[in-house]
Short mmCIF file of C-alpha atoms and ligand atoms in Angstrom, two decimals:
data_model
loop_
_atom_site.label_atom_id
_atom_site.label_comp_id
_atom_site.label_asym_id
_atom_site.label_seq_id
_atom_site.Cartn_x
_atom_site.Cartn_y
_atom_site.Cartn_z
CA MET A 1 -3.45 28.53 38.42
CA THR A 2 -2.72 25.12 39.99
CA ALA A 3 0.71 23.81 38.96
CA ALA A 4 0.62 20.44 37.18
CA PRO A 5 2.73 17.63 38.66
CA GLN A 6 6.09 17.15 36.93
CA PRO A 7 6.44 14.26 34.48
CA VAL A 8 9.06 11.72 35.61
CA ALA A 9 11.97 11.75 33.14
CA ASP A 10 13.22 8.21 33.94
CA ARG A 11 9.78 6.75 33.39
CA ILE A 12 9.30 8.48 30.01
CA GLY A 13 12.84 7.44 29.04
CA SER A 14 12.24 3.77 29.82
CA THR A 15 8.77 3.56 28.20
CA TRP A 16 10.21 5.30 25.12
CA GLN A 17 12.98 2.68 24.97
CA GLU A 18 10.47 -0.18 25.30
CA MET A 19 8.34 1.30 22.51
CA ALA A 20 11.42 1.72 20.26
CA ASP A 21 12.27 -1.96 20.86
CA LEU A 22 8.90 -2.93 19.35
CA HIS A 23 10.04 -2.21 15.80
CA ASP A 24 10.11 -4.27 12.63
CA PRO A 25 13.48 -6.11 12.42
CA ASP A 26 13.07 -6.55 8.66
CA LEU A 27 12.92 -2.82 7.86
CA PRO A 28 15.52 -0.09 8.40
CA GLY A 29 15.21 2.35 11.28
CA TRP A 30 12.53 2.01 13.91
CA SER A 31 9.64 0.97 11.71
CA ARG A 32 6.13 0.19 12.90
CA VAL A 33 4.25 0.44 9.63
CA ALA A 34 0.49 0.60 10.22
CA PHE A 35 -1.45 -2.68 10.37
CA THR A 36 1.73 -4.83 10.42
CA GLU A 37 2.57 -7.12 13.34
CA PRO A 38 4.97 -4.69 15.09
CA ASP A 39 2.31 -1.94 14.87
CA THR A 40 -0.37 -4.21 16.33
CA ALA A 41 2.01 -5.33 19.10
CA GLY A 42 2.81 -1.67 19.83
CA ARG A 43 -0.90 -0.82 20.10
CA HIS A 44 -1.57 -3.63 22.57
CA TRP A 45 1.46 -2.52 24.56
CA ILE A 46 0.09 1.05 24.63
CA ALA A 47 -3.32 -0.21 25.82
CA ASP A 48 -1.54 -2.04 28.68
CA ARG A 49 0.45 1.09 29.57
CA MET A 50 -2.80 3.07 29.67
CA ARG A 51 -4.32 0.52 32.05
CA THR A 52 -1.22 0.61 34.26
CA ALA A 53 -1.61 4.40 34.43
CA GLY A 54 -5.20 3.94 35.67
CA MET A 55 -7.23 4.39 32.47
CA ASP A 56 -9.85 2.13 30.92
CA ALA A 57 -8.44 1.25 27.51
CA ARG A 58 -10.05 -0.22 24.40
CA ILE A 59 -9.09 -0.68 20.75
CA ASP A 60 -11.80 0.36 18.27
CA ALA A 61 -12.72 -1.22 14.92
CA VAL A 62 -9.99 0.58 12.96
CA GLY A 63 -7.25 0.15 15.60
CA ASN A 64 -7.40 3.43 17.55
CA VAL A 65 -6.32 2.80 21.16
CA ILE A 66 -8.50 4.91 23.44
CA GLY A 67 -7.71 5.39 27.13
CA VAL A 68 -10.37 7.00 29.31
CA LEU A 69 -9.99 8.63 32.72
CA PRO A 70 -13.43 9.55 34.09
CA GLY A 71 -13.93 13.13 35.34
CA THR A 72 -15.68 14.35 38.47
CA ALA A 73 -18.39 16.11 36.39
CA PRO A 74 -19.89 13.22 34.41
CA SER A 75 -21.92 15.49 32.09
CA ALA A 76 -18.90 17.59 31.00
CA PRO A 77 -17.58 16.82 27.49
CA ALA A 78 -14.18 15.11 27.30
CA ILE A 79 -10.82 16.81 26.90
CA VAL A 80 -8.75 14.73 24.48
CA THR A 81 -5.04 14.38 23.78
CA GLY A 82 -2.87 11.88 21.95
CA SER A 83 -0.96 11.21 18.75
CA HIS A 84 0.18 8.05 16.92
CA THR A 85 2.71 5.23 17.22
CA ASP A 86 2.77 3.98 13.61
CA THR A 87 5.79 5.10 11.59
CA VAL A 88 6.78 5.59 7.98
CA PRO A 89 8.91 2.71 6.61
CA GLY A 90 12.43 3.37 7.94
CA GLY A 91 11.15 6.02 10.36
CA GLY A 92 12.40 7.23 13.73
CA ARG A 93 11.51 6.88 17.40
CA PHE A 94 9.84 10.20 18.18
CA ASP A 95 7.29 11.15 15.49
CA GLY A 96 3.92 10.52 17.17
CA VAL A 97 5.37 8.44 20.02
CA VAL A 98 6.21 11.57 22.05
CA GLY A 99 2.56 12.69 22.11
CA VAL A 100 1.24 9.28 23.15
CA LEU A 101 3.85 8.48 25.82
CA GLY A 102 3.87 12.11 27.05
CA ALA A 103 0.10 11.91 27.59
CA ILE A 104 0.30 8.56 29.42
CA GLU A 105 3.09 9.94 31.62
CA MET A 106 0.90 12.96 32.39
CA VAL A 107 -1.90 10.63 33.56
CA GLU A 108 0.57 8.70 35.76
CA ALA A 109 1.78 11.96 37.28
CA PHE A 110 -1.82 13.15 37.90
CA ARG A 111 -2.59 9.87 39.63
CA GLU A 112 0.49 10.00 41.87
CA ALA A 113 -0.27 13.62 42.81
CA GLY A 114 -3.96 12.86 43.43
CA VAL A 115 -5.08 15.31 40.69
CA ARG A 116 -8.70 14.69 39.61
CA LEU A 117 -10.00 16.43 36.49
CA ARG A 118 -13.54 17.74 36.18
CA HIS A 119 -13.75 16.67 32.54
CA GLU A 120 -13.32 13.13 31.32
CA LEU A 121 -9.83 12.80 29.80
CA ARG A 122 -9.28 10.66 26.70
CA VAL A 123 -5.82 9.68 25.48
CA VAL A 124 -5.72 8.31 21.93
CA ASP A 125 -3.05 6.42 20.01
CA PHE A 126 -4.56 7.05 16.55
CA ALA A 127 -4.31 4.26 13.98
CA ASN A 128 -2.29 4.75 10.77
CA GLU A 129 -1.52 8.45 10.93
CA GLU A 130 1.29 8.07 8.42
CA GLY A 131 -0.72 6.92 5.44
CA ASN A 132 -0.32 3.83 3.30
CA PRO A 133 0.27 2.74 -0.31
CA GLN A 134 -3.48 3.33 -0.83
CA GLY A 135 -2.82 7.07 -0.35
CA VAL A 136 -4.89 7.75 2.77
CA MET A 137 -3.30 9.49 5.77
CA LEU A 138 -4.84 9.96 9.24
CA VAL A 139 -6.96 6.81 8.96
CA GLY A 140 -7.84 6.42 12.66
CA SER A 141 -8.58 10.08 13.37
CA ARG A 142 -10.57 10.26 10.10
CA ALA A 143 -12.73 7.38 11.41
CA ILE A 144 -13.22 9.17 14.75
CA SER A 145 -14.21 12.45 13.06
CA GLY A 146 -16.58 10.63 10.67
CA HIS A 147 -14.46 11.49 7.60
CA LEU A 148 -13.23 8.01 6.65
CA THR A 149 -15.38 7.36 3.59
CA PRO A 150 -16.20 4.16 1.65
CA GLN A 151 -13.98 5.63 -1.13
CA HIS A 152 -11.02 5.79 1.28
CA LEU A 153 -11.62 2.16 2.33
CA ALA A 154 -11.94 1.05 -1.30
CA ALA A 155 -8.72 2.82 -2.41
CA THR A 156 -6.16 0.30 -3.71
CA ASP A 157 -2.37 0.08 -3.89
CA ALA A 158 -0.48 -0.70 -7.13
CA GLU A 159 -1.22 -4.44 -6.62
CA GLY A 160 -4.96 -3.84 -6.20
CA THR A 161 -5.16 -4.42 -2.42
CA SER A 162 -7.72 -2.17 -0.78
CA LEU A 163 -7.30 -0.28 2.47
CA ALA A 164 -10.26 -2.24 3.88
CA ASP A 165 -8.42 -5.51 3.13
CA VAL A 166 -5.25 -4.30 4.86
CA ILE A 167 -7.24 -3.27 7.95
CA ALA A 168 -9.14 -6.59 8.03
CA ARG A 169 -5.89 -8.59 7.69
CA ALA A 170 -4.68 -6.90 10.88
CA GLY A 171 -7.65 -8.49 12.68
CA LEU A 172 -9.69 -5.25 12.73
CA ARG A 173 -13.22 -4.58 11.43
CA PRO A 174 -13.42 -2.08 8.54
CA GLU A 175 -17.11 -2.98 8.06
CA GLU A 176 -17.80 -1.49 11.51
CA ILE A 177 -16.15 1.84 10.77
CA ASP A 178 -19.26 3.79 11.83
CA THR A 179 -18.81 2.54 15.40
CA CYS A 180 -15.50 4.49 15.59
CA ARG A 181 -17.21 7.84 15.10
CA TRP A 182 -17.46 10.38 17.94
CA ASP A 183 -20.08 13.15 18.19
CA ALA A 184 -18.86 16.75 18.31
CA GLY A 185 -20.87 17.18 21.54
CA GLU A 186 -18.77 14.62 23.43
CA VAL A 187 -15.50 16.55 23.15
CA ALA A 188 -14.54 19.98 24.51
CA ALA A 189 -11.00 20.34 23.10
CA PHE A 190 -8.09 18.39 21.61
CA VAL A 191 -4.38 19.05 22.20
CA GLU A 192 -1.55 17.14 20.51
CA LEU A 193 2.07 17.11 21.69
CA HIS A 194 4.46 16.32 18.81
CA ILE A 195 8.03 16.81 17.63
CA GLU A 196 8.46 19.71 15.18
CA GLN A 197 10.03 17.53 12.42
CA GLY A 198 11.69 20.63 10.93
CA PRO A 199 14.53 23.04 11.83
CA VAL A 200 12.68 26.21 12.93
CA LEU A 201 12.67 25.85 16.75
CA GLU A 202 16.33 24.83 16.83
CA GLN A 203 17.31 27.71 14.53
CA GLN A 204 15.39 30.19 16.70
CA GLY A 205 16.83 28.76 19.94
CA ALA A 206 13.24 28.15 21.13
CA SER A 207 12.40 25.27 23.45
CA LEU A 208 8.73 25.00 22.44
CA GLY A 209 6.38 25.95 19.61
CA ILE A 210 2.62 26.47 19.60
CA VAL A 211 1.19 25.69 16.17
CA THR A 212 -0.70 28.36 14.24
CA ARG A 213 -1.88 26.31 11.27
CA ILE A 214 -1.34 22.88 9.71
CA ALA A 215 -0.59 22.48 6.01
CA GLY A 216 -3.28 21.44 3.57
CA ILE A 217 -2.28 18.23 1.79
CA GLU A 218 -3.49 16.98 -1.59
CA ASN A 219 -2.43 13.52 -2.78
CA PHE A 220 -2.41 12.59 -6.44
CA VAL A 221 -1.94 9.49 -8.56
CA VAL A 222 -0.96 9.98 -12.19
CA ASP A 223 -1.43 6.90 -14.38
CA VAL A 224 0.39 7.14 -17.69
CA LEU A 225 -0.52 4.79 -20.52
CA GLY A 226 2.06 4.38 -23.28
CA ARG A 227 2.73 1.61 -25.81
CA ARG A 228 4.76 -1.48 -25.15
CA ASP A 229 7.39 -1.97 -27.87
CA HIS A 230 10.73 -3.63 -28.56
CA ALA A 231 13.56 -1.54 -27.08
CA GLY A 232 16.03 -2.52 -29.78
CA THR A 233 13.95 -2.16 -32.92
CA THR A 234 11.56 0.74 -32.22
CA PRO A 235 13.13 4.01 -33.50
CA MET A 236 13.42 6.77 -30.90
CA ASN A 237 10.95 8.96 -32.77
CA ALA A 238 8.29 6.21 -32.93
CA ARG A 239 7.84 5.52 -29.22
CA ASN A 240 5.10 6.26 -26.72
CA ASP A 241 7.26 5.74 -23.65
CA ALA A 242 5.14 5.93 -20.49
CA LEU A 243 8.20 6.19 -18.26
CA CYS A 244 9.58 9.20 -20.17
CA ALA A 245 6.23 11.01 -19.81
CA ALA A 246 6.18 10.11 -16.10
CA ALA A 247 9.71 11.50 -15.70
CA GLY A 248 8.52 14.80 -17.20
CA THR A 249 5.58 14.85 -14.79
CA ILE A 250 7.85 14.19 -11.79
CA LEU A 251 10.07 17.14 -12.71
CA ALA A 252 6.99 19.29 -13.29
CA VAL A 253 5.79 18.57 -9.71
CA GLU A 254 9.14 19.77 -8.38
CA ARG A 255 9.11 22.89 -10.60
CA LEU A 256 5.50 23.82 -9.83
CA ALA A 257 5.90 23.46 -6.05
CA ALA A 258 9.15 25.45 -6.08
CA SER A 259 7.57 28.26 -8.14
CA GLY A 260 6.20 29.83 -4.91
CA ALA A 261 7.60 30.07 -1.40
CA ASP A 262 4.34 28.80 0.08
CA SER A 263 4.21 25.24 -1.25
CA VAL A 264 6.07 21.97 -1.36
CA GLY A 265 5.51 19.03 -3.68
CA THR A 266 6.91 15.50 -3.60
CA VAL A 267 6.67 12.41 -5.76
CA GLY A 268 7.35 9.56 -3.36
CA SER A 269 6.77 6.58 -5.61
CA LEU A 270 7.01 5.48 -9.21
CA THR A 271 5.97 2.10 -10.58
CA THR A 272 6.35 0.99 -14.15
CA SER A 273 5.32 -1.94 -16.26
CA PRO A 274 6.74 -4.21 -17.53
CA GLU A 275 10.01 -3.24 -15.72
CA ALA A 276 12.39 -4.74 -18.25
CA THR A 277 15.24 -2.84 -19.90
CA ASN A 278 14.50 -4.33 -23.33
CA VAL A 279 10.86 -3.17 -23.39
CA VAL A 280 9.59 0.39 -23.86
CA SER A 281 7.38 1.09 -20.80
CA GLU A 282 3.68 0.61 -21.36
CA MET A 283 2.51 1.93 -18.03
CA ALA A 284 3.82 4.19 -15.27
CA ARG A 285 2.20 5.29 -12.03
CA VAL A 286 3.43 8.38 -10.20
CA THR A 287 2.10 9.07 -6.70
CA GLY A 288 2.80 12.23 -4.80
CA GLU A 289 1.44 15.23 -2.94
CA PHE A 290 1.35 19.00 -2.73
CA ARG A 291 1.23 20.89 0.59
CA SER A 292 0.58 24.53 1.38
CA PRO A 293 -0.86 26.70 4.15
CA HIS A 294 -3.15 28.29 1.52
CA ALA A 295 -6.15 26.55 -0.10
CA GLU A 296 -5.93 28.86 -3.17
CA ARG A 297 -2.34 27.83 -3.81
CA LEU A 298 -3.33 24.16 -3.67
CA ALA A 299 -6.15 24.80 -6.15
CA GLU A 300 -3.68 26.51 -8.49
CA LEU A 301 -1.23 23.59 -8.23
CA ARG A 302 -4.00 21.14 -9.09
CA ASP A 303 -4.77 23.04 -12.30
CA ARG A 304 -1.11 23.40 -13.21
CA LEU A 305 -0.42 19.68 -12.70
CA ALA A 306 -3.28 18.86 -15.09
CA ALA A 307 -1.71 21.20 -17.67
CA ALA A 308 1.76 19.70 -17.12
CA THR A 309 0.56 16.11 -17.70
CA ALA A 310 -1.26 17.24 -20.87
CA GLU A 311 2.05 18.72 -22.09
CA GLN A 312 3.84 15.43 -21.44
CA ASP A 313 1.12 13.53 -23.30
CA ALA A 314 1.51 15.85 -26.29
CA ALA A 315 5.28 15.31 -26.28
CA TRP A 316 5.23 11.51 -25.87
CA GLY A 317 1.91 10.44 -27.38
CA THR A 318 0.83 8.98 -24.04
CA GLU A 319 -2.45 9.20 -22.09
CA SER A 320 -2.21 10.45 -18.52
CA THR A 321 -5.02 10.39 -15.97
CA VAL A 322 -4.70 12.42 -12.79
CA ARG A 323 -6.70 11.27 -9.75
CA TRP A 324 -6.82 13.29 -6.55
CA GLY A 325 -7.05 11.06 -3.48
CA GLN A 326 -7.07 12.46 -0.02
CA VAL A 327 -7.60 16.23 0.06
CA ASP A 328 -7.20 17.89 3.47
CA ASP A 329 -7.65 21.65 3.69
CA PRO A 330 -5.14 23.85 5.56
CA THR A 331 -6.30 23.83 9.20
CA PRO A 332 -5.91 26.82 11.54
CA MET A 333 -5.59 26.06 15.24
CA ASP A 334 -8.15 27.50 17.65
CA ASP A 335 -7.14 30.91 19.08
CA VAL A 336 -8.51 30.27 22.58
CA VAL A 337 -6.87 26.84 22.94
CA SER A 338 -3.60 28.23 21.54
CA GLU A 339 -3.61 31.11 24.08
CA HIS A 340 -4.06 28.51 26.85
CA LEU A 341 -1.10 26.57 25.44
CA LEU A 342 1.09 29.71 25.39
CA ASP A 343 0.01 30.51 28.98
CA ALA A 344 0.61 26.92 30.08
CA ALA A 345 4.14 27.12 28.67
CA ARG A 346 4.70 30.41 30.57
CA ASP A 347 3.30 28.84 33.77
CA VAL A 348 6.11 26.28 33.64
CA GLY A 349 8.83 28.74 32.63
CA HIS A 350 8.94 28.57 28.80
CA GLU A 351 8.42 31.36 26.27
CA ALA A 352 6.97 29.36 23.37
CA VAL A 353 7.02 30.71 19.81
CA ARG A 354 4.21 30.48 17.25
CA ILE A 355 5.00 28.06 14.41
CA TYR A 356 3.43 26.72 11.18
CA SER A 357 3.28 22.95 10.67
CA GLY A 358 4.26 21.64 7.25
CA ALA A 359 3.65 18.11 8.56
CA GLY A 360 0.15 16.64 8.72
CA HIS A 361 -1.30 15.60 12.07
CA ASP A 362 -4.34 13.83 13.56
CA THR A 363 -5.25 17.27 14.93
CA VAL A 364 -6.54 18.11 11.41
CA GLN A 365 -9.26 15.50 11.79
CA MET A 366 -10.01 16.34 15.43
CA ALA A 367 -10.57 19.95 14.30
CA HIS A 368 -13.79 18.71 12.66
CA LEU A 369 -15.07 17.88 16.16
CA CYS A 370 -13.76 20.52 18.55
CA PRO A 371 -11.29 23.42 19.10
CA THR A 372 -7.71 22.18 18.77
CA GLY A 373 -4.11 23.16 19.48
CA MET A 374 -0.63 21.67 19.15
CA ILE A 375 2.59 21.82 21.17
CA PHE A 376 5.89 21.23 19.32
CA VAL A 377 9.24 20.26 20.84
CA PRO A 378 12.46 20.68 18.78
CA SER A 379 13.86 18.11 16.36
CA ALA A 380 17.67 17.90 16.23
CA GLY A 381 18.88 19.18 12.86
CA GLY A 382 15.23 19.34 11.74
CA ARG A 383 15.48 15.65 10.74
CA SER A 384 12.36 13.46 10.68
CA HIS A 385 10.87 10.45 8.86
CA CYS A 386 14.36 8.94 9.07
CA PRO A 387 16.16 6.76 11.63
CA GLU A 388 18.28 9.75 12.74
CA GLU A 389 15.20 11.59 14.09
CA TRP A 390 16.14 12.87 17.57
CA THR A 391 14.72 14.98 20.40
CA ASP A 392 16.50 15.21 23.77
CA LEU A 393 14.71 13.51 26.67
CA SER A 394 14.72 16.82 28.56
CA ALA A 395 12.73 18.42 25.70
CA VAL A 396 10.24 15.53 25.70
CA VAL A 397 9.81 15.99 29.46
CA ASP A 398 9.32 19.75 28.98
CA GLY A 399 6.67 19.07 26.33
CA ALA A 400 4.84 16.59 28.57
CA GLY A 401 4.99 19.14 31.42
CA VAL A 402 3.41 21.84 29.23
CA LEU A 403 0.79 19.35 28.04
CA ALA A 404 -0.12 18.55 31.67
CA GLN A 405 -0.30 22.24 32.56
CA ALA A 406 -2.43 22.93 29.47
CA ILE A 407 -4.85 20.12 30.29
CA LEU A 408 -5.27 21.51 33.85
CA ARG A 409 -5.90 24.99 32.39
CA LEU A 410 -8.47 23.70 29.91
CA ASP A 411 -10.09 21.62 32.65
CA GLU A 412 -10.48 24.75 34.80
CA ARG A 413 -11.48 27.20 32.04
CA LEU A 414 -13.68 25.22 29.63
C1 LIG B 1 2.98 12.88 8.52
O1 LIG B 1 3.95 12.73 9.22
C2 LIG B 1 3.08 13.70 7.35
O2 LIG B 1 3.12 14.93 7.48
O3 LIG B 1 3.21 13.14 6.26
MN1 LIG B 2 3.41 12.44 13.33
MN1 LIG B 3 5.13 11.30 10.38
#
């Protein structure tokens, strides 16, 4: 097996620093929230980096940055890699960025070493992987796989702003979403390099992980309707307090998810109306998610959440409506691609371990189009989605080296 050229650590280190500098000064951490100015600036910067590395680069209607390196066999389907550069509010410098910059570095190293691939190579910086107040994750990869629906685009945040509006305000074209779609026949395989975002690799003393399966994720919005009343004159036993019912629902989410070892559940936001201490709450909105590797467990949690909100309504005299937004099934990685990833790691001197991903990834959407696999590098202390997120540069370089070796393997064997 041909050995892939080594990624250049100094170059990854300096591009990573430049990317980190393109963050939102008004938010904590290293934020590039999707469709804001820093995110758009970051995407244009990535397109320029792709061009410098020798790729043709374009930005599609939803904001995906797509770099293309033609192959020597023009009829062969493309091999694709990439990740995302948007962040959660107050996020870190590695989630997503490692997979995009690692891929661009790989292309630079191929060019310097005169490596030509048989297959076309595409490197993608997917738009809005992290989701939004409208409750839709993986927006760019959903558009590429043909799974971004009119319902997703019409979803609104608590103020009534739709996802389509947010995309249009960033100067993109939500009405042309169909032009983002790729056919399954154009792609042979997809590989994503990413940080683990959890503690498993570090605890096991492993330098690399090859993902077995990605969690299924189900997002919900619970709207609770109570009755607005005077906080001083309405007796405690005569209230329909929407916020009290919402509090019961929030605790039920925690209890339900913790009732089995194979699920997690989180309520990430709560809004109430009218938000005044001298008024009993009329309305509360709870948004959250359940995750599990097992579809049956997610189905059970859906039923049990419906029962829990009905219990709260009975206790408080409120009316709760549960809406399920984005529903992504648990996604197994392809066995053949994963074996190539394990072999690629061995080729460059690493014994990688198999690992489950509790985090969602663009790979879930790419799995609708082609066989997929993921390479994880360790996260210090398992921290992620916070400013403290950290992965040593040497681990990023190792990951990019395995990615390069894997792409050469897939190019030879597919
Ligand atoms: C993405 O990072 C997610 O898992 O929420
Ligand atoms: Mn990510
Ligand atoms: Mn993330």
